Amino acid sequence: MTGGTTIDRRAPSSATRSVARVYDRIAFLYDLYDAPMNALGGRKRRRQLIARAHGKVLEVGIGTGANLDLYPAGIDLVGIDVSPRMLAKARRRASRLGANVALREADIERLPFPDATFDTVVATCVFCSVADPARGLDEVRRILKAGGSALLLEHVRPENPVMGRLADLISPLVKRLVGPELNRNTEETVARSGLRVLEVRRETIWREIVATRD
């Protein structure tokens, strides 16, 4: 929760700029990198979650725009990302699809929107890469309207002790090369954020989380 803390929304933090540099570097092959996860059920999970979006919608970490064709008709969509090169790919995809979306460079930890602006916030495989996920979720809560929906698809640290330890060991290298941290407990971070968790669907390392702002 933001409480009385003032957040400077003029520029991203140095940690966020570091994340942006990683994604700028891999933007040209990101869709190829993401393809195996989609083939293993990621696309299906994205589709069923995004079908619940309504009203004025913000997608944080929109990346290359891979979700653009999954949104229901009649929404007012805004997409943000910290990586200019990822956004360039999203703009080209939106043009090909004829998608009506406003795309802009912005940091989820310092969202440039007034309080209670959006009916829905969507994030798919984003909080594994956000420099400060707790602050990012504070911002999601701030810009959601009362009763609005946060629709999150995330992969989390494996519950199996051996696989969990392996994720801990390789996560620093994966983060350095391609961005995500494999050992985050995003489900717990959401529960602590001040958002009220309505639903969680758990399957292996995947979490489909639906939360709201009271």
Short mmCIF file of C-alpha atoms in Angstrom, two decimals:
data_model
loop_
_atom_site.label_atom_id
_atom_site.label_comp_id
_atom_site.label_asym_id
_atom_site.label_seq_id
_atom_site.Cartn_x
_atom_site.Cartn_y
_atom_site.Cartn_z
CA MET A 1 0.00 0.00 0.00
CA THR A 2 1.28 3.44 -0.85
CA GLY A 3 -0.04 5.14 2.29
CA GLY A 4 1.57 8.55 2.68
CA THR A 5 4.72 7.70 0.72
CA THR A 6 5.48 9.96 -2.22
CA ILE A 7 6.81 8.17 -5.29
CA ASP A 8 8.73 10.08 -7.93
CA ARG A 9 7.01 9.14 -11.19
CA ARG A 10 9.20 11.26 -13.44
CA ALA A 11 11.82 8.62 -14.19
CA PRO A 12 12.44 4.91 -13.54
CA SER A 13 14.83 3.77 -10.85
CA SER A 14 18.33 2.58 -11.70
CA ALA A 15 17.19 -1.02 -11.05
CA THR A 16 14.31 -0.59 -13.49
CA ARG A 17 16.65 0.92 -16.09
CA SER A 18 18.79 -2.20 -15.74
CA VAL A 19 15.72 -4.38 -16.41
CA ALA A 20 14.89 -2.25 -19.45
CA ARG A 21 18.38 -2.74 -20.87
CA VAL A 22 18.03 -6.52 -20.62
CA TYR A 23 14.73 -6.50 -22.50
CA ASP A 24 15.98 -4.03 -25.09
CA ARG A 25 18.83 -6.46 -25.75
CA ILE A 26 16.60 -9.52 -26.22
CA ALA A 27 13.58 -7.84 -27.85
CA PHE A 28 14.47 -9.11 -31.32
CA LEU A 29 14.19 -12.76 -30.21
CA TYR A 30 11.76 -12.47 -27.29
CA ASP A 31 8.81 -14.07 -29.11
CA LEU A 32 11.00 -17.04 -30.01
CA TYR A 33 12.18 -17.30 -26.39
CA ASP A 34 8.57 -17.17 -25.17
CA ALA A 35 7.21 -19.74 -27.65
CA PRO A 36 7.97 -22.90 -25.61
CA MET A 37 6.15 -21.51 -22.55
CA ASN A 38 3.13 -20.70 -24.70
CA ALA A 39 3.18 -24.17 -26.24
CA LEU A 40 3.22 -25.68 -22.74
CA GLY A 41 -0.05 -24.03 -21.78
CA GLY A 42 0.96 -20.40 -21.29
CA ARG A 43 -1.16 -19.18 -24.22
CA LYS A 44 -4.24 -21.04 -22.94
CA ARG A 45 -3.79 -19.56 -19.47
CA ARG A 46 -3.37 -16.06 -20.87
CA ARG A 47 -6.52 -16.43 -22.96
CA GLN A 48 -8.77 -17.60 -20.12
CA LEU A 49 -7.50 -14.88 -17.79
CA ILE A 50 -7.63 -11.97 -20.24
CA ALA A 51 -11.18 -12.90 -21.26
CA ARG A 52 -12.18 -11.42 -17.88
CA ALA A 53 -10.83 -7.94 -18.67
CA HIS A 54 -13.44 -5.19 -18.84
CA GLY A 55 -13.83 -1.44 -19.08
CA LYS A 56 -10.70 0.70 -19.07
CA VAL A 57 -7.79 -1.75 -19.05
CA LEU A 58 -4.08 -1.32 -18.35
CA GLU A 59 -1.67 -4.06 -19.37
CA VAL A 60 1.61 -3.61 -17.52
CA GLY A 61 4.68 -5.12 -19.13
CA ILE A 62 2.92 -5.49 -22.46
CA GLY A 63 6.22 -6.47 -24.08
CA THR A 64 5.89 -7.33 -27.75
CA GLY A 65 2.09 -7.25 -27.57
CA ALA A 66 1.62 -11.01 -27.47
CA ASN A 67 -1.73 -10.63 -25.67
CA LEU A 68 -3.27 -8.08 -28.02
CA ASP A 69 -5.42 -10.56 -29.92
CA LEU A 70 -6.79 -12.09 -26.70
CA TYR A 71 -8.72 -9.10 -25.38
CA PRO A 72 -12.52 -9.02 -25.57
CA ALA A 73 -14.21 -6.45 -27.77
CA GLY A 74 -15.33 -3.15 -26.35
CA ILE A 75 -12.51 -2.45 -23.90
CA ASP A 76 -10.38 0.70 -23.72
CA LEU A 77 -6.82 -0.65 -23.65
CA VAL A 78 -3.57 1.02 -22.55
CA GLY A 79 -0.28 -0.89 -22.58
CA ILE A 80 3.00 0.09 -20.92
CA ASP A 81 6.53 -1.29 -20.86
CA VAL A 82 9.95 -0.08 -19.73
CA SER A 83 11.67 -1.34 -22.88
CA PRO A 84 11.46 0.90 -25.97
CA ARG A 85 12.45 -1.94 -28.26
CA MET A 86 9.78 -4.26 -26.90
CA LEU A 87 7.24 -1.47 -27.37
CA ALA A 88 8.38 -0.97 -30.97
CA LYS A 89 7.51 -4.61 -31.64
CA ALA A 90 4.17 -4.18 -29.86
CA ARG A 91 3.35 -1.19 -32.07
CA ARG A 92 4.08 -3.20 -35.21
CA ARG A 93 1.92 -6.07 -33.94
CA ALA A 94 -0.92 -3.71 -33.04
CA SER A 95 -0.76 -2.24 -36.55
CA ARG A 96 -0.91 -5.71 -38.14
CA LEU A 97 -3.87 -6.72 -35.96
CA GLY A 98 -5.68 -3.40 -36.25
CA ALA A 99 -5.74 -3.35 -32.44
CA ASN A 100 -6.97 -0.20 -30.73
CA VAL A 101 -4.40 0.26 -27.96
CA ALA A 102 -2.51 3.23 -26.54
CA LEU A 103 1.12 2.21 -26.01
CA ARG A 104 3.60 4.18 -23.91
CA GLU A 105 6.91 3.75 -22.17
CA ALA A 106 6.41 3.71 -18.41
CA ASP A 107 7.60 2.01 -15.23
CA ILE A 108 5.14 -0.10 -13.24
CA GLU A 109 6.81 1.11 -10.04
CA ARG A 110 5.97 4.73 -10.99
CA LEU A 111 2.80 4.58 -13.05
CA PRO A 112 1.96 7.93 -14.70
CA PHE A 113 -1.78 7.67 -14.07
CA PRO A 114 -4.07 9.19 -11.43
CA ASP A 115 -5.50 7.13 -8.60
CA ALA A 116 -8.49 4.89 -9.46
CA THR A 117 -8.12 5.19 -13.24
CA PHE A 118 -8.60 1.61 -14.46
CA ASP A 119 -11.28 -1.07 -14.17
CA THR A 120 -8.81 -3.87 -14.94
CA VAL A 121 -5.05 -4.33 -14.72
CA VAL A 122 -3.48 -7.25 -16.59
CA ALA A 123 0.03 -8.62 -16.05
CA THR A 124 1.24 -11.88 -17.58
CA CYS A 125 4.68 -13.11 -16.52
CA VAL A 126 5.69 -9.62 -15.46
CA PHE A 127 6.33 -9.65 -11.71
CA CYS A 128 9.16 -12.14 -12.14
CA SER A 129 11.10 -9.26 -13.75
CA VAL A 130 9.92 -6.11 -11.95
CA ALA A 131 12.80 -4.68 -9.93
CA ASP A 132 10.61 -4.06 -6.86
CA PRO A 133 7.46 -6.21 -7.17
CA ALA A 134 5.97 -4.97 -3.88
CA ARG A 135 6.11 -1.36 -5.09
CA GLY A 136 4.74 -2.40 -8.48
CA LEU A 137 1.75 -4.04 -6.81
CA ASP A 138 1.24 -0.97 -4.64
CA GLU A 139 0.95 1.00 -7.86
CA VAL A 140 -1.47 -1.53 -9.38
CA ARG A 141 -3.67 -1.13 -6.30
CA ARG A 142 -3.44 2.66 -6.48
CA ILE A 143 -4.56 3.03 -10.09
CA LEU A 144 -7.34 0.41 -9.83
CA LYS A 145 -10.86 1.63 -9.20
CA ALA A 146 -12.65 0.28 -6.14
CA GLY A 147 -13.97 -3.14 -7.12
CA GLY A 148 -11.61 -3.28 -10.11
CA SER A 149 -9.84 -6.48 -11.15
CA ALA A 150 -6.14 -7.35 -11.19
CA LEU A 151 -5.60 -10.33 -13.50
CA LEU A 152 -2.16 -11.85 -13.02
CA LEU A 153 -0.46 -14.86 -14.58
CA GLU A 154 2.87 -15.63 -12.95
CA HIS A 155 5.37 -18.42 -12.55
CA VAL A 156 6.70 -18.88 -9.02
CA ARG A 157 9.41 -20.69 -7.11
CA PRO A 158 8.76 -24.47 -7.36
CA GLU A 159 7.33 -26.00 -4.19
CA ASN A 160 9.42 -29.15 -4.65
CA PRO A 161 12.48 -28.66 -2.38
CA VAL A 162 14.98 -29.89 -4.97
CA MET A 163 13.50 -27.87 -7.83
CA GLY A 164 13.11 -24.86 -5.57
CA ARG A 165 16.79 -24.98 -4.66
CA LEU A 166 17.72 -25.39 -8.32
CA ALA A 167 15.65 -22.29 -9.14
CA ASP A 168 17.53 -20.40 -6.42
CA LEU A 169 20.87 -21.43 -7.90
CA ILE A 170 20.21 -20.59 -11.55
CA SER A 171 17.97 -17.55 -11.04
CA PRO A 172 20.82 -14.97 -10.93
CA LEU A 173 22.16 -16.18 -14.28
CA VAL A 174 18.71 -16.28 -15.90
CA LYS A 175 17.98 -12.79 -14.60
CA ARG A 176 21.22 -11.45 -16.05
CA LEU A 177 20.68 -13.06 -19.46
CA VAL A 178 16.94 -12.83 -20.11
CA GLY A 179 15.31 -10.92 -17.23
CA PRO A 180 13.08 -13.19 -15.12
CA GLU A 181 13.85 -14.39 -11.62
CA LEU A 182 12.78 -18.01 -11.26
CA ASN A 183 12.50 -18.12 -7.48
CA ARG A 184 10.03 -15.38 -6.62
CA ASN A 185 7.00 -16.03 -4.40
CA THR A 186 4.68 -13.69 -6.27
CA GLU A 187 1.51 -15.22 -4.85
CA GLU A 188 2.61 -14.24 -1.34
CA THR A 189 3.65 -10.76 -2.52
CA VAL A 190 0.19 -10.18 -4.00
CA ALA A 191 -1.45 -11.29 -0.75
CA ARG A 192 0.65 -8.73 1.17
CA SER A 193 0.04 -5.89 -1.27
CA GLY A 194 -3.32 -4.66 0.03
CA LEU A 195 -5.14 -6.19 -2.91
CA ARG A 196 -7.78 -8.71 -1.88
CA VAL A 197 -7.16 -12.06 -3.55
CA LEU A 198 -10.38 -13.52 -4.91
CA GLU A 199 -9.11 -16.58 -6.77
CA VAL A 200 -5.86 -18.46 -7.23
CA ARG A 201 -5.46 -21.30 -9.67
CA ARG A 202 -2.32 -23.30 -8.94
CA GLU A 203 -0.75 -25.70 -11.43
CA THR A 204 2.92 -26.70 -11.13
CA ILE A 205 4.86 -23.40 -11.15
CA TRP A 206 1.95 -21.39 -12.60
CA ARG A 207 -0.35 -19.09 -10.68
CA GLU A 208 -3.45 -17.48 -12.15
CA ILE A 209 -4.42 -14.82 -9.63
CA VAL A 210 -7.54 -12.67 -9.62
CA ALA A 211 -7.52 -9.87 -7.04
CA THR A 212 -9.46 -6.70 -6.39
CA ARG A 213 -9.16 -3.33 -4.70
CA ASP A 214 -11.75 -2.77 -1.98
#
